[in-house]
Tab-separated table of C-alpha atoms in Angstrom:
chain	number	residue	atom	x	y	z
I	1	MET	CA	0.024	-0.133	-0.117
I	2	ALA	CA	1.266	3.342	-0.968
I	3	LEU	CA	2.096	5.606	1.693
I	4	ARG	CA	0.449	8.957	2.310
I	5	ALA	CA	2.157	12.284	1.867
I	6	LEU	CA	2.698	14.470	4.603
I	7	ASP	CA	0.916	17.669	3.293
I	8	ASN	CA	-2.449	15.622	3.125
I	9	THR	CA	-2.471	15.945	-0.808
I	10	MET	CA	-4.118	12.900	-1.995
I	11	PRO	CA	-1.425	10.103	-3.476
I	12	ALA	CA	-0.946	9.912	-7.210
I	13	ALA	CA	-2.858	7.057	-9.162
I	14	VAL	CA	-0.457	3.814	-9.006
I	15	GLU	CA	-0.542	1.810	-12.624
I	16	GLU	CA	-1.973	-1.599	-12.182
I	17	ARG	CA	0.049	-4.116	-13.810
I	18	PRO	CA	-1.699	-5.637	-16.803
I	19	LYS	CA	-3.296	-8.915	-16.276
I	20	LYS	CA	-2.245	-12.079	-17.847
I	21	VAL	CA	-4.635	-13.282	-20.082
I	22	ALA	CA	-5.175	-16.948	-20.363
I	23	LYS	CA	-4.400	-18.701	-23.902
I	24	VAL	CA	-7.223	-20.464	-25.639
I	25	ALA	CA	-5.893	-22.707	-28.199
I	26	ALA	CA	-7.914	-24.964	-30.491
I	27	ALA	CA	-9.029	-28.401	-29.236
I	28	VAL	CA	-6.991	-31.042	-31.169
I	29	PRO	CA	-8.686	-34.497	-31.589
I	30	ALA	CA	-7.122	-37.453	-29.450
I	31	ALA	CA	-6.105	-39.435	-32.477
I	32	ALA	CA	-4.620	-36.968	-34.194
I	33	ALA	CA	-2.509	-35.763	-31.234
I	34	VAL	CA	-1.693	-39.085	-30.731
I	35	LYS	CA	-0.395	-39.251	-34.481
I	36	ALA	CA	1.472	-36.134	-34.068
I	37	ALA	CA	3.002	-37.112	-30.979
I	38	SER	CA	4.472	-40.526	-32.066
I	39	PRO	CA	5.165	-40.008	-35.967
I	40	GLY	CA	5.414	-43.276	-37.428
I	41	SER	CA	3.740	-45.461	-34.515
I	42	GLY	CA	1.734	-47.128	-36.722
I	43	ASN	CA	4.622	-48.365	-38.686
I	44	LYS	CA	6.326	-49.188	-35.740
I	45	LYS	CA	3.504	-50.996	-34.668
I	46	LYS	CA	3.406	-53.026	-37.973
I	47	HIS	CA	7.034	-53.594	-37.878
I	48	GLN	CA	6.798	-54.955	-34.388
I	49	HIS	CA	3.875	-57.063	-35.484
I	50	GLN	CA	6.125	-58.333	-38.389
I	51	GLN	CA	9.130	-59.271	-36.329
I	52	ASN	CA	7.063	-60.859	-33.644
I	53	ASP	CA	5.049	-63.146	-36.170
I	54	GLU	CA	5.587	-66.800	-35.688
I	55	ASN	CA	4.786	-67.763	-39.183
I	56	SER	CA	7.090	-65.089	-40.864
I	57	ALA	CA	10.158	-66.640	-42.035
I	58	PRO	CA	13.550	-65.289	-40.322
I	59	ARG	CA	16.038	-62.709	-41.535
I	60	ALA	CA	19.065	-63.374	-42.939
I	61	THR	CA	21.823	-62.208	-40.888
I	62	ALA	CA	26.065	-62.244	-41.346
I	63	ALA	CA	25.809	-64.615	-37.933
I	64	ALA	CA	23.404	-66.869	-39.563
I	65	GLY	CA	25.568	-66.858	-43.157
I	66	GLU	CA	28.923	-67.684	-41.109
I	67	GLN	CA	27.074	-70.435	-39.597
I	68	ALA	CA	26.261	-71.645	-42.289
I	69	VAL	CA	29.343	-72.166	-43.884
I	70	GLU	CA	30.243	-75.604	-44.339
I	71	TYR	CA	34.115	-76.881	-43.345
I	72	VAL	CA	34.361	-79.702	-45.509
I	73	PRO	CA	37.150	-82.271	-45.098
I	74	SER	CA	40.207	-82.544	-47.176
I	75	GLU	CA	39.444	-86.149	-48.043
I	76	GLU	CA	35.808	-85.074	-48.800
I	77	LEU	CA	36.362	-82.002	-51.360
I	78	GLU	CA	35.667	-83.751	-54.846
I	79	ALA	CA	37.355	-82.692	-58.226
I	80	ALA	CA	36.396	-79.543	-59.974
I	81	THR	CA	34.247	-80.085	-63.143
I	82	ASN	CA	36.084	-77.429	-65.011
I	83	PRO	CA	39.253	-76.689	-63.397
I	84	LYS	CA	40.765	-74.414	-66.026
I	85	ALA	CA	37.963	-71.794	-65.714
I	86	LYS	CA	38.335	-72.499	-61.733
I	87	ALA	CA	41.703	-71.454	-61.799
I	88	ALA	CA	41.632	-68.532	-64.504
I	89	ARG	CA	39.236	-66.664	-61.767
I	90	LEU	CA	40.747	-67.512	-58.749
I	91	VAL	CA	42.944	-65.141	-57.600
I	92	ALA	CA	39.918	-62.433	-58.511
I	93	ASP	CA	37.506	-64.368	-56.498
I	94	LEU	CA	39.922	-64.716	-53.462
I	95	ASP	CA	40.081	-60.957	-53.537
I	96	SER	CA	36.455	-60.461	-53.429
I	97	LYS	CA	35.063	-58.285	-51.070
I	98	ASP	CA	31.862	-61.042	-50.315
I	99	TRP	CA	33.244	-63.133	-47.769
I	100	ILE	CA	30.928	-66.089	-48.690
I	101	ARG	CA	32.620	-65.820	-52.456
I	102	ALA	CA	35.871	-65.865	-50.957
I	103	CYS	CA	35.135	-68.737	-48.894
I	104	GLU	CA	34.063	-70.763	-51.850
I	105	ALA	CA	37.156	-69.575	-53.856
I	106	LEU	CA	39.129	-70.866	-50.977
I	107	ASN	CA	37.329	-74.162	-51.152
I	108	ASP	CA	38.115	-74.209	-55.072
I	109	ALA	CA	41.833	-73.660	-54.372
I	110	ARG	CA	41.682	-76.631	-52.149
I	111	ARG	CA	40.011	-78.574	-54.583
I	112	LEU	CA	42.813	-77.467	-57.099
I	113	ALA	CA	45.475	-78.332	-54.952
I	114	ILE	CA	44.083	-81.800	-54.344
I	115	HIS	CA	43.018	-83.064	-57.631
I	116	HIS	CA	44.379	-80.531	-60.185
I	117	ARG	CA	48.443	-79.694	-58.835
I	118	ALA	CA	48.697	-78.755	-62.679
I	119	HIS	CA	46.525	-76.021	-63.145
I	120	LEU	CA	47.252	-74.453	-59.658
I	121	ASN	CA	50.989	-74.630	-60.083
I	122	PRO	CA	51.451	-71.604	-62.555
I	123	ILE	CA	49.434	-69.406	-60.361
I	124	LEU	CA	50.597	-70.634	-57.271
I	125	GLU	CA	52.436	-67.907	-55.776
I	126	LYS	CA	49.796	-65.395	-56.452
I	127	VAL	CA	47.204	-67.462	-54.964
I	128	ILE	CA	49.399	-67.984	-51.723
I	129	LEU	CA	49.433	-64.158	-51.504
I	130	ALA	CA	45.689	-64.122	-51.897
I	131	ILE	CA	45.471	-66.595	-49.235
I	132	VAL	CA	47.365	-64.721	-47.137
I	133	LYS	CA	45.195	-61.451	-47.295
I	134	THR	CA	42.322	-63.660	-46.555
I	135	MET	CA	44.090	-65.069	-43.283
I	136	LYS	CA	43.593	-61.423	-42.153
I	137	SER	CA	40.083	-61.426	-42.774
I	138	PRO	CA	37.548	-60.394	-39.428
I	139	ARG	CA	35.210	-63.108	-40.663
I	140	SER	CA	35.765	-66.259	-38.743
I	141	ALA	CA	34.717	-68.801	-41.600
I	142	VAL	CA	37.382	-66.825	-44.018
I	143	LEU	CA	40.012	-67.384	-41.469
I	144	LYS	CA	39.439	-70.887	-40.637
I	145	THR	CA	39.115	-71.968	-44.630
I	146	SER	CA	42.254	-69.768	-45.408
I	147	ILE	CA	44.249	-72.233	-42.827
I	148	MET	CA	42.499	-75.180	-44.164
I	149	ALA	CA	43.949	-74.322	-47.737
I	150	CYS	CA	47.235	-73.689	-46.325
I	151	THR	CA	47.192	-77.457	-45.262
I	152	ASP	CA	46.151	-78.632	-48.488
I	153	VAL	CA	48.743	-76.709	-50.210
I	154	PHE	CA	51.551	-78.076	-47.974
I	155	ASN	CA	50.349	-81.735	-48.380
I	156	SER	CA	50.005	-81.389	-52.080
I	157	PHE	CA	52.944	-79.269	-53.019
I	158	GLY	CA	55.496	-80.333	-50.367
I	159	ASN	CA	58.710	-77.969	-50.730
I	160	LEU	CA	56.570	-74.797	-51.194
I	161	LEU	CA	59.703	-72.693	-51.441
I	162	SER	CA	60.649	-74.406	-54.739
I	163	SER	CA	57.655	-73.094	-56.115
I	164	VAL	CA	57.267	-69.483	-54.431
I	165	SER	CA	59.592	-66.818	-53.515
I	166	ASP	CA	61.069	-66.317	-49.967
I	167	ASP	CA	58.758	-62.976	-49.608
I	168	ALA	CA	55.536	-64.973	-50.251
I	169	PHE	CA	56.673	-67.796	-47.983
I	170	ASP	CA	57.716	-65.475	-45.129
I	171	LYS	CA	54.371	-63.825	-45.221
I	172	LEU	CA	52.434	-66.930	-45.279
I	173	LEU	CA	54.734	-68.455	-42.367
I	174	LEU	CA	54.428	-65.179	-40.132
I	175	GLN	CA	50.284	-65.250	-40.665
I	176	LEU	CA	50.712	-68.855	-39.566
I	177	LEU	CA	52.967	-68.090	-36.414
I	178	LEU	CA	50.117	-65.640	-35.673
I	179	LYS	CA	47.317	-67.571	-36.021
I	180	ALA	CA	48.768	-70.257	-34.076
I	181	SER	CA	49.232	-67.489	-31.138
I	182	GLN	CA	45.512	-66.670	-31.024
I	183	ASP	CA	43.197	-67.092	-28.309
I	184	LYS	CA	40.198	-68.556	-30.742
I	185	ARG	CA	40.746	-72.157	-30.162
I	186	PHE	CA	39.399	-73.399	-33.570
I	187	VAL	CA	41.821	-70.767	-34.937
I	188	CYS	CA	44.594	-72.000	-33.139
I	189	GLU	CA	44.180	-75.482	-33.730
I	190	GLU	CA	43.506	-75.259	-37.333
I	191	ALA	CA	47.079	-73.179	-37.527
I	192	GLU	CA	48.902	-75.669	-35.535
I	193	LYS	CA	47.656	-78.272	-38.013
I	194	ALA	CA	49.006	-76.481	-40.896
I	195	MET	CA	52.350	-76.209	-39.197
I	196	ARG	CA	52.628	-79.913	-38.463
I	197	ALA	CA	51.780	-80.224	-42.088
I	198	MET	CA	54.311	-78.032	-43.286
I	199	ALA	CA	57.202	-79.591	-41.086
I	200	ALA	CA	56.120	-82.809	-42.486
I	201	SER	CA	56.014	-82.150	-45.978
I	202	MET	CA	58.968	-79.475	-46.755
I	203	PRO	CA	62.524	-80.105	-46.806
I	204	PRO	CA	63.858	-79.485	-42.936
I	205	LEU	CA	67.086	-77.778	-43.336
I	206	PRO	CA	65.339	-74.920	-45.699
I	207	LEU	CA	62.410	-74.640	-43.045
I	208	LEU	CA	64.655	-74.614	-40.064
I	209	LYS	CA	66.581	-71.520	-41.217
I	210	LYS	CA	63.348	-69.830	-41.949
I	211	LEU	CA	62.013	-70.499	-38.438
I	212	LYS	CA	65.170	-69.624	-37.004
I	213	ALA	CA	64.477	-65.843	-37.179
I	214	TYR	CA	61.594	-66.150	-34.922
I	215	VAL	CA	62.919	-67.547	-32.092
I	216	HIS	CA	63.946	-63.928	-31.105
I	217	HIS	CA	60.557	-62.824	-31.938
I	218	ALA	CA	58.979	-60.026	-29.375
I	219	ASN	CA	55.600	-61.960	-29.048
I	220	LEU	CA	56.115	-64.730	-26.753
I	221	ARG	CA	53.420	-66.950	-28.211
I	222	VAL	CA	55.013	-66.656	-31.614
I	223	ARG	CA	58.224	-67.807	-30.305
I	224	ALA	CA	57.022	-70.918	-28.803
I	225	LYS	CA	55.061	-71.788	-31.541
I	226	ALA	CA	58.207	-71.570	-33.830
I	227	ALA	CA	60.125	-73.737	-31.284
I	228	VAL	CA	57.507	-76.186	-31.287
I	229	ALA	CA	57.984	-76.086	-35.242
I	230	ILE	CA	61.386	-76.612	-34.923
I	231	SER	CA	61.302	-79.603	-32.555
I	232	HIS	CA	58.921	-81.334	-35.196
I	233	CYS	CA	61.354	-80.616	-37.445
I	234	ALA	CA	64.359	-81.626	-35.487
I	235	ALA	CA	62.044	-85.101	-34.721
I	236	ARG	CA	61.226	-85.821	-38.480
I	237	MET	CA	65.453	-85.772	-38.995
I	238	VAL	CA	65.902	-88.301	-36.210
I	239	ARG	CA	63.396	-90.665	-37.739
I	240	GLN	CA	64.946	-90.008	-41.190
I	241	THR	CA	68.287	-90.966	-39.543
I	242	LYS	CA	66.991	-93.747	-37.608
I	243	LEU	CA	65.787	-95.203	-41.039
I	244	TYR	CA	69.271	-94.330	-42.692
I	245	VAL	CA	70.920	-96.209	-39.846
I	246	ASP	CA	68.620	-99.279	-39.742
I	247	SER	CA	69.176	-99.681	-43.515
I	248	CYS	CA	72.797	-99.412	-42.918
I	249	HIS	CA	72.880	-102.594	-40.416
I	250	SER	CA	70.247	-104.240	-42.241
I	251	GLN	CA	72.281	-104.447	-45.807
I	252	LYS	CA	75.934	-104.410	-43.515
I	253	THR	CA	77.063	-101.162	-45.746
I	254	LYS	CA	78.966	-98.526	-44.693
I	255	ILE	CA	77.482	-95.452	-43.724
I	256	GLU	CA	79.574	-93.422	-46.903
I	257	ASN	CA	77.743	-95.954	-49.585
I	258	PHE	CA	74.439	-94.153	-48.706
I	259	ALA	CA	74.976	-90.984	-50.094
I	260	PRO	CA	71.125	-90.064	-50.944
I	261	ARG	CA	70.244	-90.805	-47.616
I	262	ALA	CA	73.342	-89.352	-45.985
I	263	GLN	CA	71.798	-86.215	-47.319
I	264	ASP	CA	69.157	-86.373	-44.632
I	265	VAL	CA	71.676	-87.092	-42.119
I	266	GLU	CA	74.057	-83.925	-43.265
I	267	ALA	CA	70.884	-81.944	-43.153
I	268	MET	CA	71.049	-81.857	-39.357
I	269	LYS	CA	74.936	-81.402	-39.492
I	270	ASP	CA	74.380	-78.771	-41.797
I	271	PHE	CA	71.996	-76.235	-40.099
I	272	GLY	CA	74.074	-77.744	-37.973
I	273	MET	CA	73.733	-79.675	-34.841
I	274	SER	CA	75.688	-76.920	-32.743
I	275	ALA	CA	73.118	-74.479	-33.912
I	276	LEU	CA	70.030	-76.387	-33.130
I	277	LEU	CA	71.512	-76.834	-29.533
I	278	GLN	CA	72.144	-73.130	-29.269
I	279	VAL	CA	68.465	-72.598	-30.238
I	280	ALA	CA	67.311	-75.144	-27.614
I	281	ALA	CA	69.482	-73.474	-24.973
I	282	GLU	CA	68.065	-69.946	-25.426
I	283	LEU	CA	64.506	-71.224	-25.336
I	284	LEU	CA	65.285	-73.514	-22.200
I	285	ASN	CA	64.858	-70.173	-20.196
I	286	ASP	CA	61.975	-68.676	-22.036
I	287	ARG	CA	58.875	-67.326	-20.248
I	288	LEU	CA	56.504	-69.939	-21.682
I	289	PRO	CA	56.190	-73.490	-21.078
I	290	GLU	CA	55.317	-74.589	-24.668
I	291	ALA	CA	58.984	-73.117	-25.495
I	292	ARG	CA	61.029	-74.676	-22.735
I	293	GLU	CA	59.281	-78.152	-23.690
I	294	ALA	CA	59.999	-77.439	-27.174
I	295	ALA	CA	63.727	-76.789	-26.677
I	296	ARG	CA	63.840	-80.233	-24.344
I	297	GLY	CA	62.678	-82.218	-27.184
I	298	MET	CA	65.259	-80.413	-29.772
I	299	VAL	CA	67.717	-81.479	-27.196
I	300	GLY	CA	66.404	-85.156	-27.412
I	301	SER	CA	66.530	-85.227	-30.864
I	302	VAL	CA	69.970	-83.961	-31.469
I	303	HIS	CA	71.289	-86.628	-28.892
I	304	ALA	CA	69.570	-89.440	-30.625
I	305	ALA	CA	70.818	-88.294	-34.157
I	306	PHE	CA	73.869	-87.864	-32.647
I	307	ALA	CA	74.028	-91.502	-30.980
I	308	LYS	CA	72.466	-92.952	-33.797
I	309	GLU	CA	74.899	-91.677	-36.430
I	310	ALA	CA	77.870	-92.755	-33.759
I	311	ALA	CA	76.397	-96.076	-33.525
I	312	ALA	CA	76.556	-96.700	-37.417
I	313	ARG	CA	80.135	-95.858	-37.473
I	314	GLY	CA	80.722	-98.473	-34.763
I	315	GLU	CA	81.340	-95.627	-32.209
I	316	GLU	CA	79.063	-96.780	-29.404
I	317	GLU	CA	81.450	-96.317	-26.515
I	318	ALA	CA	82.468	-92.807	-27.484
I	319	VAL	CA	79.299	-91.308	-27.623
I	320	ALA	CA	79.288	-89.855	-24.074
I	321	ALA	CA	82.515	-88.389	-24.643
I	322	SER	CA	81.838	-87.044	-28.140
I	323	TRP	CA	78.491	-85.587	-26.857
I	324	GLU	CA	79.874	-83.631	-23.896
I	325	SER	CA	82.647	-82.445	-26.248
I	326	LEU	CA	79.837	-80.805	-28.604
I	327	CYS	CA	78.178	-79.489	-26.065
I	328	SER	CA	81.002	-77.790	-24.594
I	329	LEU	CA	82.137	-76.691	-28.058
I	330	SER	CA	78.864	-75.070	-29.173
I	331	LEU	CA	77.433	-73.698	-25.535
I	332	PRO	CA	78.872	-71.587	-22.547
I	333	PRO	CA	79.640	-73.392	-19.632
I	334	ILE	CA	75.964	-73.200	-17.781
I	335	SER	CA	74.074	-73.739	-21.085
I	336	ALA	CA	76.362	-77.043	-21.759
I	337	GLN	CA	75.536	-78.398	-18.156
I	338	ALA	CA	71.943	-77.880	-18.729
I	339	VAL	CA	71.865	-79.535	-22.228
I	340	ALA	CA	73.743	-82.294	-20.876
I	341	LYS	CA	71.378	-82.898	-18.056
I	342	ILE	CA	68.481	-83.037	-20.112
I	343	ALA	CA	70.146	-85.604	-22.769
I	344	SER	CA	71.142	-87.900	-19.877
I	345	SER	CA	67.703	-87.973	-18.071
I	346	SER	CA	66.342	-88.734	-21.697
I	347	GLN	CA	68.412	-91.820	-21.909
């Protein structure tokens, strides 16, 4: 309330604030309001009805397509009806962005490797490089099928280094080691299978030289897988040496008279036995148990080959002394003792 002036005059009129006038909007029909509030609600309900309709066919998804890919064993792959045409478009199909088409092309490569080597041989290096590219695919189906293709190529062509360049083989070997080191079990198992086929089919000496470079790899698992592959090669050499020595004994022939088989024995010595012992000695201190176990296998294989070769020369009594001499000349004293201990415990 305004105060009254002291001079008894009437107070000036006070302006009143304008009253707010309520805004009246036209009534909107309820149905129209609902439609305006949720545009496309009818389509959404219709879409939900289609999704929940148990009588409608399910929509195809990438995961469903990946599950539909069949992994055909090598022995069940049939020959191609037109191998020449398959070979002509194989590299382009392997490079396809359509992963289902790429899987089909990988199976075609497997068929050609198993049944039609003559058609695959002229383009083998291009195919190997294309397979290496598919091994980097995020699709599990493409990845597994590409590794299966590697296994079939190894089994069919044997010494792959005689058919492709060192660069192509190095890229393939690296991918196999990386895939064998993965956490995905199905990928790891398939890659290990391919590496066993590689160790069994290729000449041991050139493969050992390739694998040796990965013993010092920064990835612990890659080192371990390379150690396992080297151990497989060494074991294969021992088997070859045993067959060689047995043939010498059965035919009562001197070892020098078997030049072809002597090449297998010489392969281990050419690498040579000292180098294998050095690799094994390094891996005996590796952080992964798999690498250490492979190193012990290498030592056992080298010692077995060394003993059998000495037996073939009639030097059984001098095996222990000769073995100790080899270890002391090849390794530092501490490593020589560790290697000698493993050899003595395996006897």
